[in-house]
PDB file of C-alpha atoms in Angstrom:
ATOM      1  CA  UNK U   1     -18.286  -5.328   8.451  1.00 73.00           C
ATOM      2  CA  UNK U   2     -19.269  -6.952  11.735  1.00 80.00           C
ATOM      3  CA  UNK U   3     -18.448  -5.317  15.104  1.00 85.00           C
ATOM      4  CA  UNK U   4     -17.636  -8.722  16.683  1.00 91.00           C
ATOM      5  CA  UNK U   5     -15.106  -9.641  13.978  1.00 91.00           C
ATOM      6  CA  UNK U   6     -11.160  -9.915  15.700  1.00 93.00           C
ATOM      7  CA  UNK U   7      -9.969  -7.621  13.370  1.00 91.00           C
ATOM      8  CA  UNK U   8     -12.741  -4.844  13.507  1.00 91.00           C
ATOM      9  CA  UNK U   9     -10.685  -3.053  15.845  1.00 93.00           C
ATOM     10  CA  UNK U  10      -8.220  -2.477  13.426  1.00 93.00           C
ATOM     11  CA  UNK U  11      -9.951  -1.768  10.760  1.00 92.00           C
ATOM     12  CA  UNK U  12     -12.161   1.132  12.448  1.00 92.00           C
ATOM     13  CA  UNK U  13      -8.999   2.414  13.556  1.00 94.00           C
ATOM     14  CA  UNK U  14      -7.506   2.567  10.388  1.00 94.00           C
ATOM     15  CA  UNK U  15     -10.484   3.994   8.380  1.00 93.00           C
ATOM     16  CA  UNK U  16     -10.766   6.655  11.189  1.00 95.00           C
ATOM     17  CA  UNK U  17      -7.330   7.856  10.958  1.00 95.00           C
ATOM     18  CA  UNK U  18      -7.695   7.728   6.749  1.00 94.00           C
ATOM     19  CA  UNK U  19      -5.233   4.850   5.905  1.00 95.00           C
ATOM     20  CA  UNK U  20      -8.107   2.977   4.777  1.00 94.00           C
ATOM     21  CA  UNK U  21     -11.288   3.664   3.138  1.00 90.00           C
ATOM     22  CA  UNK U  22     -12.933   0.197   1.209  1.00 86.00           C
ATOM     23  CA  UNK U  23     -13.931   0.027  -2.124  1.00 89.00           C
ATOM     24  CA  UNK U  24     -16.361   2.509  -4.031  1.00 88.00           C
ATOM     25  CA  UNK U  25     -19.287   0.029  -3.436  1.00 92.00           C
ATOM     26  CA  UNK U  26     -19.216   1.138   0.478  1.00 85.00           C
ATOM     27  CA  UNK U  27     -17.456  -2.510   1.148  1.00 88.00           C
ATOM     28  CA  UNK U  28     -14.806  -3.254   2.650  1.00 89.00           C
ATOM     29  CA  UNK U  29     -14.257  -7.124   1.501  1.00 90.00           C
ATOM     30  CA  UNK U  30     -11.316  -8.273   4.783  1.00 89.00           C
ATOM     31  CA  UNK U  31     -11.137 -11.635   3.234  1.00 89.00           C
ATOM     32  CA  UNK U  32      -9.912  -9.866   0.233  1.00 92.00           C
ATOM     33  CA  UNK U  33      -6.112 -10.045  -0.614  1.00 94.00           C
ATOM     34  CA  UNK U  34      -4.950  -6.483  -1.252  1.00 95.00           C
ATOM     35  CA  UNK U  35      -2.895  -5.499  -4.844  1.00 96.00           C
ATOM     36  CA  UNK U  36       0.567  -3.784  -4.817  1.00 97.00           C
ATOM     37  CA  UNK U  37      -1.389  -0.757  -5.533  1.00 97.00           C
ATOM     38  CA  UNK U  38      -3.976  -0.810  -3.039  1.00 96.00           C
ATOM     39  CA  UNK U  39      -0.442  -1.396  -0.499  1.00 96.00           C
ATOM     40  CA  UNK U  40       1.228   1.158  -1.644  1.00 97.00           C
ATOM     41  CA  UNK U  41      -2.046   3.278  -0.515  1.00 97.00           C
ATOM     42  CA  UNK U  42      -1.714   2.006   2.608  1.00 96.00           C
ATOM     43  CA  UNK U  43       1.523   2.765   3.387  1.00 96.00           C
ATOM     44  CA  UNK U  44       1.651   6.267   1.765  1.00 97.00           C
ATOM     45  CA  UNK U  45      -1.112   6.987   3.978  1.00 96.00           C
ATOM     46  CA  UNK U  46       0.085   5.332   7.097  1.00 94.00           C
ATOM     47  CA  UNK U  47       3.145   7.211   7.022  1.00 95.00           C
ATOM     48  CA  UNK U  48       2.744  10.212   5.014  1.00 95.00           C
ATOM     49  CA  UNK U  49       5.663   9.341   2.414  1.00 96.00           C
ATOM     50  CA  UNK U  50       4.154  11.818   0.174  1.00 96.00           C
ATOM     51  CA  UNK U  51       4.874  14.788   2.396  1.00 95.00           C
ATOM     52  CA  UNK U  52       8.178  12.866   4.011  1.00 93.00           C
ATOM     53  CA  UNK U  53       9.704  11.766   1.259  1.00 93.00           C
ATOM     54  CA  UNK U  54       8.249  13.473  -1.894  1.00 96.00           C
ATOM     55  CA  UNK U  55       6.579  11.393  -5.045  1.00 98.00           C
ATOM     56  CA  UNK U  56       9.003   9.409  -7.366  1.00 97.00           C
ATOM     57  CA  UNK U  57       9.194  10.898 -11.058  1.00 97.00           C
ATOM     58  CA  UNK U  58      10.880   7.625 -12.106  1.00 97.00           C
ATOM     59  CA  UNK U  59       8.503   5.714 -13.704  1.00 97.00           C
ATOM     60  CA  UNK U  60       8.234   2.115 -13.397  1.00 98.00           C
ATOM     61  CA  UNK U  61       7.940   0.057 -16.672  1.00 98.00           C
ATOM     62  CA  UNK U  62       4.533  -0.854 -16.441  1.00 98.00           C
ATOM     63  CA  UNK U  63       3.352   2.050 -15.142  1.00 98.00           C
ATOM     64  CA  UNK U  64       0.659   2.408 -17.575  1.00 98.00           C
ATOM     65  CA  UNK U  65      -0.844  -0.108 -15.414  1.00 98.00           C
ATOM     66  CA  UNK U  66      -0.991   1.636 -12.774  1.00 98.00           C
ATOM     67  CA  UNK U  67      -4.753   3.180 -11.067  1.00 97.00           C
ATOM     68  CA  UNK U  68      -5.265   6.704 -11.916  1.00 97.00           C
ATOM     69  CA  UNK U  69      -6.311   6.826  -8.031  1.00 96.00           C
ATOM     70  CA  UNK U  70      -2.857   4.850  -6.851  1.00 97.00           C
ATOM     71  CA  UNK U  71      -0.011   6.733  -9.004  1.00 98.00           C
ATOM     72  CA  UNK U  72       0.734   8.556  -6.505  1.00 98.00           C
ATOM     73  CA  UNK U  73       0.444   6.040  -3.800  1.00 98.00           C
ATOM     74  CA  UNK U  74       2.864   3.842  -5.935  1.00 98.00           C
ATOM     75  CA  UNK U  75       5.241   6.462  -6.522  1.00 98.00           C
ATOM     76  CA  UNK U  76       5.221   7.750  -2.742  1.00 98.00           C
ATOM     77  CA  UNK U  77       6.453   4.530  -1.543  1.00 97.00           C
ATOM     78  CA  UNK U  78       9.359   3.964  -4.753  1.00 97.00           C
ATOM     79  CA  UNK U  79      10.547   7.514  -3.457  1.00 97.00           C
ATOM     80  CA  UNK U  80      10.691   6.239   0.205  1.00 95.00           C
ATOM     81  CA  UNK U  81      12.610   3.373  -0.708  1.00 94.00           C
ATOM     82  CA  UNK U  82       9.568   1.155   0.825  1.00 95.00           C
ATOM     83  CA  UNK U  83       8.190  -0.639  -2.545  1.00 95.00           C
ATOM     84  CA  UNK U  84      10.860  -1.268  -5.759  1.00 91.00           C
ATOM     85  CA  UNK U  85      10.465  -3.202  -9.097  1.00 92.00           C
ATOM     86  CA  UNK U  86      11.462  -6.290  -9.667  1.00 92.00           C
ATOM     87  CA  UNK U  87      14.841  -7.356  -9.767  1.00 89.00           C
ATOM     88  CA  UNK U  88      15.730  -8.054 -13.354  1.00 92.00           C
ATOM     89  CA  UNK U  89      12.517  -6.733 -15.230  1.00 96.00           C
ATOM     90  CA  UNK U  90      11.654  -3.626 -12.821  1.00 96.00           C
ATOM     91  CA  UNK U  91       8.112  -4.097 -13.352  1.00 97.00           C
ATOM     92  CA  UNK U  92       6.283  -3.242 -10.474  1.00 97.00           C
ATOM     93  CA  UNK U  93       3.107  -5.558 -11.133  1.00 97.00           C
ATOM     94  CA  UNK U  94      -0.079  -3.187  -9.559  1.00 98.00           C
ATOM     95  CA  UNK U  95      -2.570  -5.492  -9.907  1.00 97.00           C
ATOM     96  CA  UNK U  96      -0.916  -8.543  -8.385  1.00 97.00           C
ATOM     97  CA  UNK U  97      -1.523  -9.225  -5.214  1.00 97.00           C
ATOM     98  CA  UNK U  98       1.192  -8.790  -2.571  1.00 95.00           C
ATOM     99  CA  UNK U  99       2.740 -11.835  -1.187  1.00 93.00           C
ATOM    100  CA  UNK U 100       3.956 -12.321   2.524  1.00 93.00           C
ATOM    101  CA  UNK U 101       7.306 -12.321   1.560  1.00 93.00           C
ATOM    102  CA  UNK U 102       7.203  -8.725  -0.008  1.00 93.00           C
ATOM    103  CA  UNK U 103       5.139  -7.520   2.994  1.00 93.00           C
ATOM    104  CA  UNK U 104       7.613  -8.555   5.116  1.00 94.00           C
ATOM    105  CA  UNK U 105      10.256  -6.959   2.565  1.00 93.00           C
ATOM    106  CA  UNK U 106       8.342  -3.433   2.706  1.00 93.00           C
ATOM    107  CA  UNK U 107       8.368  -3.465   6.436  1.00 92.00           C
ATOM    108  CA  UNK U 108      12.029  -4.289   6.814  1.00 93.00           C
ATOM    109  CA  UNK U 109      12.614  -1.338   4.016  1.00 91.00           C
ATOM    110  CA  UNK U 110      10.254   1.084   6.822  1.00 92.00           C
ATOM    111  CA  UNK U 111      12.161   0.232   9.558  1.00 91.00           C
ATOM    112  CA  UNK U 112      15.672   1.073   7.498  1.00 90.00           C
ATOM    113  CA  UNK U 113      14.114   4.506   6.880  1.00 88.00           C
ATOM    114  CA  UNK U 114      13.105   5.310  10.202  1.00 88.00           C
ATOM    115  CA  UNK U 115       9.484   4.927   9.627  1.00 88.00           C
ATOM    116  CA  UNK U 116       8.657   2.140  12.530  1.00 84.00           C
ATOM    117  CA  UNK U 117       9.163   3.028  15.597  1.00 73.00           C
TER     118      UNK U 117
END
């Protein structure tokens, strides 16, 4: 990533506090647009749902879809209240990308829970 990027700031602040780390490759692809799964990382490891809030053992639907590596991402923020299924279906779609409008959603649903300050 290049040092004279606007965001690379961020993103070395981030990766040096663990809430990112890029993809296997070494990359980290910024232009990218992130899964459900790969937010769901983020924010368990932003906030430390895990240890706050404990891991979910209700399942979503497709949860067969679901990364090995991101279960417990996924379930860490369903247990914090930060990331549900869809309304109707209750699929939570891991591999979709995450829209604006559920970003915006999930950070409304951290402030609720005391997790923005």
């Amino acid at each position: 990533m290049p040092a004279d990027q606007w965001y690379a700031g961020a993103i070395t602040y981030c990766f040096d506090n663990d809430i990112i780390s890029g993809y296997d490759d070494g990359t980290f692809q910024p232009n990218k647009a992130i899964t459900r799964q790969e937010a769901a990382a983020i924010l368990n490891n932003a906030f430390d749902l895990a240890e706050k809030t404990g891991i979910s053992t209700e399942k979503f639907p497709d949860d067969g879809k679901i990364a090995g590596w991101a279960k417990d991402h996924v379930y860490a923020a369903k247990a914090a209240g930060l990331m549900k299924g869809d309304a109707g279906t209750g699929l939570f779609r891991p591999t979709s990308t995450i829209t604006r409008a559920e970003a915006a959603s999930i950070l409304m649903n951290a402030n609720r829970e005391g997790l923005i300050k």
